[in-house]
PDB file of N, CA and C in Angstrom:
ATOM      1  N   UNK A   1      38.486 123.787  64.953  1.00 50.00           N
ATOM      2  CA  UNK A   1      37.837 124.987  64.472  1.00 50.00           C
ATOM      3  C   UNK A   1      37.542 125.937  65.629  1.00 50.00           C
ATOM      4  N   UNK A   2      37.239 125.142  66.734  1.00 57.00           N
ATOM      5  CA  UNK A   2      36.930 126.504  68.002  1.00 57.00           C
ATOM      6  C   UNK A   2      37.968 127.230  68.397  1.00 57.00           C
ATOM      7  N   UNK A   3      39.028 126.172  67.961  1.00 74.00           N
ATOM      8  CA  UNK A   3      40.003 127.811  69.249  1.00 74.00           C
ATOM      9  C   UNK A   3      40.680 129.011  67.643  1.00 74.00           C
ATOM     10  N   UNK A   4      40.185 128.032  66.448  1.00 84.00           N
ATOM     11  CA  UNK A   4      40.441 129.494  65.705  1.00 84.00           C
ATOM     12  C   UNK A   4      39.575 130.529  65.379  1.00 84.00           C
ATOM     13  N   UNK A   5      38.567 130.093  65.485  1.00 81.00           N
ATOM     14  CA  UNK A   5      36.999 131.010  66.556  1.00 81.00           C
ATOM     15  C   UNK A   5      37.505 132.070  67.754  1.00 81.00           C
ATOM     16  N   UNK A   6      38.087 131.304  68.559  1.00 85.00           N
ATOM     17  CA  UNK A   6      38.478 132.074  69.584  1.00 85.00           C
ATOM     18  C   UNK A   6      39.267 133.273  69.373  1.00 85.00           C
ATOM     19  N   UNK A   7      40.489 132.656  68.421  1.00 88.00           N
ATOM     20  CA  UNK A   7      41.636 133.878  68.229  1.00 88.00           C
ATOM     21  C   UNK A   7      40.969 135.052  67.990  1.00 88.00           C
ATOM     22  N   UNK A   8      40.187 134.622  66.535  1.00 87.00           N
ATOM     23  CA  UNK A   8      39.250 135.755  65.989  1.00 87.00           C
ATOM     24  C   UNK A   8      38.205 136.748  67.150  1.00 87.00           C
ATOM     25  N   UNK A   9      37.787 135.848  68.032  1.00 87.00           N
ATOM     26  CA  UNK A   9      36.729 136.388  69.057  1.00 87.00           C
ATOM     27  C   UNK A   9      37.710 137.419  69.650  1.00 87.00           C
ATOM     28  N   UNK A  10      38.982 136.846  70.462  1.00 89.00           N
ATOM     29  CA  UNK A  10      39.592 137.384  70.941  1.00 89.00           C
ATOM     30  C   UNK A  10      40.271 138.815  70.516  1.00 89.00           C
ATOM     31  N   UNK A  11      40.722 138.613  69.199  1.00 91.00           N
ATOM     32  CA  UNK A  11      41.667 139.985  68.207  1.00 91.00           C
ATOM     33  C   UNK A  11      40.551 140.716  67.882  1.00 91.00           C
ATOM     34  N   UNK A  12      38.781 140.318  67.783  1.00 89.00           N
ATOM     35  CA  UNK A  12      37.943 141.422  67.315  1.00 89.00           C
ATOM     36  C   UNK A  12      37.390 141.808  67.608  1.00 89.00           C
ATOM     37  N   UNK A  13      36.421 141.127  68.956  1.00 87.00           N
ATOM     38  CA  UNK A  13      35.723 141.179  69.596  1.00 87.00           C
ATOM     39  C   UNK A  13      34.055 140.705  68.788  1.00 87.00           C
ATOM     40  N   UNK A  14      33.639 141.842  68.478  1.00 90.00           N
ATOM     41  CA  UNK A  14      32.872 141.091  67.413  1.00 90.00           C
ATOM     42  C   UNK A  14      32.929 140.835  66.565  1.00 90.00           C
ATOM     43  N   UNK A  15      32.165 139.606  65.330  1.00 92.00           N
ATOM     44  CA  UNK A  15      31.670 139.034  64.275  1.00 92.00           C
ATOM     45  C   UNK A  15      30.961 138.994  63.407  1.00 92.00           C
ATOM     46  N   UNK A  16      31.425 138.678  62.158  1.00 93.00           N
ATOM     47  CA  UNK A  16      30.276 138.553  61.257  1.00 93.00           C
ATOM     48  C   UNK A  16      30.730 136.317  60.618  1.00 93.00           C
ATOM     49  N   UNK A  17      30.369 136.098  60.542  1.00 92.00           N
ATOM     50  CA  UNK A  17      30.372 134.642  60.188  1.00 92.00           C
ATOM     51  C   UNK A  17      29.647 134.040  59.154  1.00 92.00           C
ATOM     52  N   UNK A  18      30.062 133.140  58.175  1.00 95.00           N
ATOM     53  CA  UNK A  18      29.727 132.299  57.018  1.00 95.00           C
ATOM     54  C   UNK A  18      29.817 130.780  57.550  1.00 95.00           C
ATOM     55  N   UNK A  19      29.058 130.538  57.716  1.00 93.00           N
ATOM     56  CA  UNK A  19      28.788 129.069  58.397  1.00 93.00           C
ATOM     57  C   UNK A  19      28.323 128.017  56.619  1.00 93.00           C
ATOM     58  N   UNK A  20      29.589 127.183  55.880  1.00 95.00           N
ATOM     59  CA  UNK A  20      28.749 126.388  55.118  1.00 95.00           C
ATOM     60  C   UNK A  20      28.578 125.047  55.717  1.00 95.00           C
ATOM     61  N   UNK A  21      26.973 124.519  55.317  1.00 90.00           N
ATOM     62  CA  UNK A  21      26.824 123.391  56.359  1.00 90.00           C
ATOM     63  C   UNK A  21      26.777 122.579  55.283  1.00 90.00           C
ATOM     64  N   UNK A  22      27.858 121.242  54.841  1.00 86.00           N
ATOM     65  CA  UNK A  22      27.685 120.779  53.516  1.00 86.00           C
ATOM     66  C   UNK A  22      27.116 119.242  54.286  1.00 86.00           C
ATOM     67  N   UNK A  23      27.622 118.941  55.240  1.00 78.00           N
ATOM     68  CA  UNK A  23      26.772 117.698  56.230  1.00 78.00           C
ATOM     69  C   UNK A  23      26.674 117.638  57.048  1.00 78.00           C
ATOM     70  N   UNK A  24      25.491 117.114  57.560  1.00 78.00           N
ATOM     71  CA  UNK A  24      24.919 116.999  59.404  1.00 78.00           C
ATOM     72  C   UNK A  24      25.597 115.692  59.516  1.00 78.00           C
ATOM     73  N   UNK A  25      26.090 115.141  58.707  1.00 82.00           N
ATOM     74  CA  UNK A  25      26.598 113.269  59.150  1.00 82.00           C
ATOM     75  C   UNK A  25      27.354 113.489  60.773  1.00 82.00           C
ATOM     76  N   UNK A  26      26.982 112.466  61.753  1.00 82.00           N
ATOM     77  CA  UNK A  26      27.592 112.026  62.327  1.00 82.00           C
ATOM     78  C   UNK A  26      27.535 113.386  63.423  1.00 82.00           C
ATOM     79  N   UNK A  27      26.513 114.125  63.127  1.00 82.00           N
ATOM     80  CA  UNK A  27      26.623 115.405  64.102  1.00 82.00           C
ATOM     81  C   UNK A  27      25.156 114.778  65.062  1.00 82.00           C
ATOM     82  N   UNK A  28      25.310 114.657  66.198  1.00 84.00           N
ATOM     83  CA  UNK A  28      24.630 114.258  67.223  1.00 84.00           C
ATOM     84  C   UNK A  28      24.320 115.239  68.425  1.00 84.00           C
ATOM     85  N   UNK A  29      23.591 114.959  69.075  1.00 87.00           N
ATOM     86  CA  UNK A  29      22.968 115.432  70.699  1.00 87.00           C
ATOM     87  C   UNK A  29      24.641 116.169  71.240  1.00 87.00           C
ATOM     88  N   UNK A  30      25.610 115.275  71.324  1.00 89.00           N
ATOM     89  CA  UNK A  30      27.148 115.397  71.519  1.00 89.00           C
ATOM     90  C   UNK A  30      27.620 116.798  71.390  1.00 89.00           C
ATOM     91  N   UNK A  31      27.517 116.599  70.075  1.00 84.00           N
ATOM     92  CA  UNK A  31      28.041 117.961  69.297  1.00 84.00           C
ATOM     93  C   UNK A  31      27.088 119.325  69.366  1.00 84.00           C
ATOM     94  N   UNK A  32      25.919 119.073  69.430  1.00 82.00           N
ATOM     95  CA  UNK A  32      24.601 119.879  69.133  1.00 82.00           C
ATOM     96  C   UNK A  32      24.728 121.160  70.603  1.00 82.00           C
ATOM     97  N   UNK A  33      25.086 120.123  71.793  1.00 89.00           N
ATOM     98  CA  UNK A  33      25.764 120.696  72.997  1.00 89.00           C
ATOM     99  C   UNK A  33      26.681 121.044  73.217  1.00 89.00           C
ATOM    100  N   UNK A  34      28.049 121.019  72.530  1.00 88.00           N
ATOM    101  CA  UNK A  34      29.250 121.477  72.397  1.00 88.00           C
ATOM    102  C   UNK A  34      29.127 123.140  71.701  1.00 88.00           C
ATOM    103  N   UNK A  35      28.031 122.838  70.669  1.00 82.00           N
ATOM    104  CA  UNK A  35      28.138 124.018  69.119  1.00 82.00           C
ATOM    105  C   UNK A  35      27.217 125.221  70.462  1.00 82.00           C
ATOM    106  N   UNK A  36      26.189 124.705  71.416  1.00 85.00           N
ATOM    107  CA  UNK A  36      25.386 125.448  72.335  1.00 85.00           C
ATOM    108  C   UNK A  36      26.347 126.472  73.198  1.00 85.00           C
ATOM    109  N   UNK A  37      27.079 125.492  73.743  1.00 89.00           N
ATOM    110  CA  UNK A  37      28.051 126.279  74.963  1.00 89.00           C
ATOM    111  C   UNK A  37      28.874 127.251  74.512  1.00 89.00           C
ATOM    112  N   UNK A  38      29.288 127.016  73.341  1.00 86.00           N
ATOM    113  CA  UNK A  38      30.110 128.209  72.359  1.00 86.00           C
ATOM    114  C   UNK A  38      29.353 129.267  72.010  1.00 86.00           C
ATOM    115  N   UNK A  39      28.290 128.838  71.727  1.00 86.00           N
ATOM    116  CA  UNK A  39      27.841 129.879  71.333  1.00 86.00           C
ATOM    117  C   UNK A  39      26.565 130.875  72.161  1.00 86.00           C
ATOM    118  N   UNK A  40      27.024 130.124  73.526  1.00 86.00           N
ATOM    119  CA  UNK A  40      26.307 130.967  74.808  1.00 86.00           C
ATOM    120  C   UNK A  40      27.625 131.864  75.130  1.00 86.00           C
ATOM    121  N   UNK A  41      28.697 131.019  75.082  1.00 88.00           N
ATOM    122  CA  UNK A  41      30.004 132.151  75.990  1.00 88.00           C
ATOM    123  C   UNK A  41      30.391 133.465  74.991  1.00 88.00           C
ATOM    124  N   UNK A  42      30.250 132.771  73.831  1.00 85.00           N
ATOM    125  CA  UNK A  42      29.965 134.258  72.957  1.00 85.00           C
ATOM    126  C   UNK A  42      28.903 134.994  72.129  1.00 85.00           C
ATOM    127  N   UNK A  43      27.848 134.727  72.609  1.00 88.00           N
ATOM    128  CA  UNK A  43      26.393 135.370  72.396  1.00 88.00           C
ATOM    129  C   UNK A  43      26.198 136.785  72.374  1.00 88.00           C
ATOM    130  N   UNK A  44      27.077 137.399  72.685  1.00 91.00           N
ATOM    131  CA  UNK A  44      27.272 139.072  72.680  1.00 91.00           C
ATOM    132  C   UNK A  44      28.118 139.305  71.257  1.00 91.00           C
ATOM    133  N   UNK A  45      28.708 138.287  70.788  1.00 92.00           N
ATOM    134  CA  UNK A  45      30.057 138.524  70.223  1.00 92.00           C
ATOM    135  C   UNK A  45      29.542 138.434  68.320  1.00 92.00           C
ATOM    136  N   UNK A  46      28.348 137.737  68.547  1.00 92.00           N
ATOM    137  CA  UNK A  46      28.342 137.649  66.752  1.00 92.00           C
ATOM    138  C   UNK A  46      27.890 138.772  66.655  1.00 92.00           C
ATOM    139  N   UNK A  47      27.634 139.096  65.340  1.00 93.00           N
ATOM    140  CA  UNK A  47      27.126 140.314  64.354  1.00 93.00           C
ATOM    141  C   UNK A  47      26.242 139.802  63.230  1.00 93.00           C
ATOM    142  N   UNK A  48      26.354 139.091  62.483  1.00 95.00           N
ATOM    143  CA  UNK A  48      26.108 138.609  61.555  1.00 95.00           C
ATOM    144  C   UNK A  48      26.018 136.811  61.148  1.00 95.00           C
ATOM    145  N   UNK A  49      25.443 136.398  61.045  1.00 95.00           N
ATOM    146  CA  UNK A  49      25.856 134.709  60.640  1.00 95.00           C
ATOM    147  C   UNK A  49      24.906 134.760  59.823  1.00 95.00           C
ATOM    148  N   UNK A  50      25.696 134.112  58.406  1.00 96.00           N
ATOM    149  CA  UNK A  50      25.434 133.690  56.967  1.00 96.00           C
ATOM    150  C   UNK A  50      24.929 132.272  56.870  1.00 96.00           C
ATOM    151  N   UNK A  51      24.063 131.297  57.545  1.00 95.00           N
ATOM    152  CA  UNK A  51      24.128 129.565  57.096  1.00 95.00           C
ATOM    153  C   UNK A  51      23.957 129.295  55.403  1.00 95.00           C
ATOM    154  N   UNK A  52      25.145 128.847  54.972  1.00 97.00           N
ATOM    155  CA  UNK A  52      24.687 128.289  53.919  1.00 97.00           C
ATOM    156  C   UNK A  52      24.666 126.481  54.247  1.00 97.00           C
ATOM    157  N   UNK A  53      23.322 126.458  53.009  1.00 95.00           N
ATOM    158  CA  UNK A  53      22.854 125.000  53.420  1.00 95.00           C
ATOM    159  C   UNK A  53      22.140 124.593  52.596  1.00 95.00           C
ATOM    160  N   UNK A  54      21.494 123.573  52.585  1.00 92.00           N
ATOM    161  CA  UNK A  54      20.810 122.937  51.655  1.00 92.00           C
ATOM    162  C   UNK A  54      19.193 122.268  52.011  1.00 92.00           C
ATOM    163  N   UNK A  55      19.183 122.008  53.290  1.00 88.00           N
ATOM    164  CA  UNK A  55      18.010 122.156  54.127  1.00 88.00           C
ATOM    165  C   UNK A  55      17.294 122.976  54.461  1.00 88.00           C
ATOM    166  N   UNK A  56      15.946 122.436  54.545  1.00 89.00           N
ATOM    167  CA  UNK A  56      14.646 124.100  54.353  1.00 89.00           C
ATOM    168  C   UNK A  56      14.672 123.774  56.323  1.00 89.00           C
ATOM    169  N   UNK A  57      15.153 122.601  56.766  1.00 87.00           N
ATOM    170  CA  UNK A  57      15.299 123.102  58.471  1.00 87.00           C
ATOM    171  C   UNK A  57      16.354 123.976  58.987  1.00 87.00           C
ATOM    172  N   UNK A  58      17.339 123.591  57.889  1.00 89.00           N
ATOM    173  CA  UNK A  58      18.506 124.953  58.104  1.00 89.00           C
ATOM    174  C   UNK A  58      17.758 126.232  58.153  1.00 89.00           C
ATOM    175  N   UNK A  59      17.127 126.684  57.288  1.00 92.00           N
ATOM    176  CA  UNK A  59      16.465 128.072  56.730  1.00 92.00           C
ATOM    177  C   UNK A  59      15.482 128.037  57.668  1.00 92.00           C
ATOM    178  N   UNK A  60      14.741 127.230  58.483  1.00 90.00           N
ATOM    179  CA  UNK A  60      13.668 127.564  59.538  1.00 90.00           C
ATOM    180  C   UNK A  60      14.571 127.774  60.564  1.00 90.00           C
ATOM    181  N   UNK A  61      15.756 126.963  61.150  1.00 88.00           N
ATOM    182  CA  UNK A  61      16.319 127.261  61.877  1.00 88.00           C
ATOM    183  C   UNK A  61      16.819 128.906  61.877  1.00 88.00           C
ATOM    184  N   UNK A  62      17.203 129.130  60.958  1.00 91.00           N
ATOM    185  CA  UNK A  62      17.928 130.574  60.721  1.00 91.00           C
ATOM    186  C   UNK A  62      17.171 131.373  61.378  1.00 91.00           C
ATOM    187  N   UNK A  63      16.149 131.546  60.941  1.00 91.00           N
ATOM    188  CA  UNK A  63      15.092 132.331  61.207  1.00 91.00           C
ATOM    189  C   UNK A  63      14.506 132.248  62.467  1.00 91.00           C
ATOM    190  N   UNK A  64      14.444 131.136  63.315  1.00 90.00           N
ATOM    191  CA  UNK A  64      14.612 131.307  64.531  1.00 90.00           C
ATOM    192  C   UNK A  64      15.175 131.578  65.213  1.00 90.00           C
ATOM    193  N   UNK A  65      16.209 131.342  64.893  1.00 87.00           N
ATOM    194  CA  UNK A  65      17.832 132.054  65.955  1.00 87.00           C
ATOM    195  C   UNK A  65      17.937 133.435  65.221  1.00 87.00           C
ATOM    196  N   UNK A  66      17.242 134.294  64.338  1.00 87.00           N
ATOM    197  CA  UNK A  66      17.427 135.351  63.998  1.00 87.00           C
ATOM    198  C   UNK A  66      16.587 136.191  64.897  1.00 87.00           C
ATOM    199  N   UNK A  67      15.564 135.312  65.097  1.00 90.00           N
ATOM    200  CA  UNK A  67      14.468 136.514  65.866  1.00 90.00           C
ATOM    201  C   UNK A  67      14.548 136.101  67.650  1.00 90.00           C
ATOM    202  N   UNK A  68      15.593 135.280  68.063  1.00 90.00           N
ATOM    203  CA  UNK A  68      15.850 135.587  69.000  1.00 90.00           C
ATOM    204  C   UNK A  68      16.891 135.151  69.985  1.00 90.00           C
ATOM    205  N   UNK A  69      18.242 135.907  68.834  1.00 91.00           N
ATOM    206  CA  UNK A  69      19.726 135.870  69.181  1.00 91.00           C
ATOM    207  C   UNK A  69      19.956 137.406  69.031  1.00 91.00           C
ATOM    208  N   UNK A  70      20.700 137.923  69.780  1.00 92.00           N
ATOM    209  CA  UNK A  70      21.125 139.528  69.230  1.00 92.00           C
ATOM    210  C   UNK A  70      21.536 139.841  67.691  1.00 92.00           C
ATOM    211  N   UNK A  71      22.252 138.605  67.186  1.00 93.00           N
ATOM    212  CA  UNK A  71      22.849 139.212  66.188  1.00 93.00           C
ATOM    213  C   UNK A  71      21.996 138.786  64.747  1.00 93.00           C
ATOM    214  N   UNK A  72      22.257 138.775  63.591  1.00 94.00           N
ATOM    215  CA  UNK A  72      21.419 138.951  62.596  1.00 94.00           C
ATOM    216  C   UNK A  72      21.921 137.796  61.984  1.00 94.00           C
ATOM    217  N   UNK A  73      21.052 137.070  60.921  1.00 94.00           N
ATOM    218  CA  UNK A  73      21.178 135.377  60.701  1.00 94.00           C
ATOM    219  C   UNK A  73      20.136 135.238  59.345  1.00 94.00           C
ATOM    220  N   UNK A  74      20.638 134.808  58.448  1.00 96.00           N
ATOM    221  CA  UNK A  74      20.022 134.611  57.081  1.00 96.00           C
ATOM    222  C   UNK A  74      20.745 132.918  56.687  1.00 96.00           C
ATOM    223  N   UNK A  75      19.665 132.372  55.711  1.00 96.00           N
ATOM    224  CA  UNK A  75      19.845 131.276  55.275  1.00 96.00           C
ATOM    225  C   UNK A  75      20.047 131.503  54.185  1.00 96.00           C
ATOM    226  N   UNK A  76      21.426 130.684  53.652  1.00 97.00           N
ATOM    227  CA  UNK A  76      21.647 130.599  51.671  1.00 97.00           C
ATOM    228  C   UNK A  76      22.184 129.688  51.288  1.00 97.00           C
ATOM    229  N   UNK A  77      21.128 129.425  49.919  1.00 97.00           N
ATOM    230  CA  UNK A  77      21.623 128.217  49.377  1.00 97.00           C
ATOM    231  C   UNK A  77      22.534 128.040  48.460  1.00 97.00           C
ATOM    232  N   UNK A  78      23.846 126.945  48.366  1.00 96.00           N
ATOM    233  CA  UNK A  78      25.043 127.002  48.026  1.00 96.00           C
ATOM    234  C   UNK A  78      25.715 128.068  46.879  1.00 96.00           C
ATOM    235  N   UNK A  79      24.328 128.053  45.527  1.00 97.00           N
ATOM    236  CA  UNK A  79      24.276 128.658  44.547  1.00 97.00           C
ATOM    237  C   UNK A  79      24.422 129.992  44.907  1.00 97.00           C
ATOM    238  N   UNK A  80      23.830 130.488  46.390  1.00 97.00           N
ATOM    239  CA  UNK A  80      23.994 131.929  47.027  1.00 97.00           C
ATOM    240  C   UNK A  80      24.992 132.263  47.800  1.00 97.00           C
ATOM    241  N   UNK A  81      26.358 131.716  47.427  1.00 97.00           N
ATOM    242  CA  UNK A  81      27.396 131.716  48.927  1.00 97.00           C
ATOM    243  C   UNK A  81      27.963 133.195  48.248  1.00 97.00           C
ATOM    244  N   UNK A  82      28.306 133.803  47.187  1.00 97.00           N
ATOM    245  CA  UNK A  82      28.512 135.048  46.957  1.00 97.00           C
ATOM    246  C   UNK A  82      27.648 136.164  47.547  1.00 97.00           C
ATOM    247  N   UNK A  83      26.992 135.893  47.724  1.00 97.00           N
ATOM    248  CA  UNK A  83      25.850 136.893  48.415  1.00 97.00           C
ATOM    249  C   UNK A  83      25.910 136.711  49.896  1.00 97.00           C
ATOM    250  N   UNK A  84      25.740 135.527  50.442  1.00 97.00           N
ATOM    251  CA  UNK A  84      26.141 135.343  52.070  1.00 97.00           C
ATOM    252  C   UNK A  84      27.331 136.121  51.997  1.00 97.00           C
ATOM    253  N   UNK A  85      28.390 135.882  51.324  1.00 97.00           N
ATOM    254  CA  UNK A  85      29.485 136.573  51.913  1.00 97.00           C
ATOM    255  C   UNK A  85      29.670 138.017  51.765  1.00 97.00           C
ATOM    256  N   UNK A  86      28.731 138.667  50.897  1.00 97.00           N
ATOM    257  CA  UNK A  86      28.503 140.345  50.837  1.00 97.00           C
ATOM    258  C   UNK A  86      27.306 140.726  51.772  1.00 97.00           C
ATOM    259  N   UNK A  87      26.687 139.584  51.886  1.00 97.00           N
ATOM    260  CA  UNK A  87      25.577 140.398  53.157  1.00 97.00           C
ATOM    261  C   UNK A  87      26.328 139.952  54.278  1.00 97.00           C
ATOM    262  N   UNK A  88      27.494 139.259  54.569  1.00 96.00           N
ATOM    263  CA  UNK A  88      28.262 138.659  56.113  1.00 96.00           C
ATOM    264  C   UNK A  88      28.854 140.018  56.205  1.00 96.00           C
ATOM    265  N   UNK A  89      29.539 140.630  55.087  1.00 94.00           N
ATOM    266  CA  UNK A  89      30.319 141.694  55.528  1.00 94.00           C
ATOM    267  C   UNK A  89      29.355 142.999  55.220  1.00 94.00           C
ATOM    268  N   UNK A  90      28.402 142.822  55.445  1.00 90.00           N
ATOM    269  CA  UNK A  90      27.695 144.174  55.219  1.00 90.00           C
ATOM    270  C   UNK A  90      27.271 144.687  53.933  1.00 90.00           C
ATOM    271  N   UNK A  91      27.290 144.396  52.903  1.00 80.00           N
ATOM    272  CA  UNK A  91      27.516 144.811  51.787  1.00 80.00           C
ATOM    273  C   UNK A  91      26.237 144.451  50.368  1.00 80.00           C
ATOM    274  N   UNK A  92      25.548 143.938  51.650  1.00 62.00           N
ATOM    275  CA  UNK A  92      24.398 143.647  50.702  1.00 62.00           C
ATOM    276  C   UNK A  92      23.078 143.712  51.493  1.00 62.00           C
TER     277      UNK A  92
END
């Protein structure tokens, strides 16, 4: 999934993103630091990120990385992925 992240980073420069998180299984400290470094080297580069999720720590999370990441970050739950994807592209 990262280097087709990249292409996109690369051909657009910036982003808007729909992140669905359907499981944390098997996602560890490992990964938690992998998902970090990506998203330090392109921290200028989002615009928008949509989490859909099912966890109310997802939705606290959101909201923390909303109020202090540049780009803009809302939590929705699965029943709301039509709407993440009109507020990802602006449109809501």
């Amino acid at each position: 999934m990262e280097s087709d992240l990249e292409k996109v980073f690369a051909e657009h420069g910036k982003v808007n993103v729909v992140a669905v998180v359907e499981s944390m299984e098997g996602y560890g400290f490992k990964e938690f630091l992998e998902d970090l470094r990506f998203v330090f080297k392109h921290w200028s580069q989002f615009q928008r990120v949509a989490v859909v999720g099912r966890s109310e720590w997802m939705k606290l999370a959101a909201k923390v990385d909303s109020a202090l990441a540049p780009w803009e970050e809302r939590f929705f739950t699965p029943n709301q992925i039509e709407q993440a994807w009109k507020w990802a592209k602006g449109k809501a």
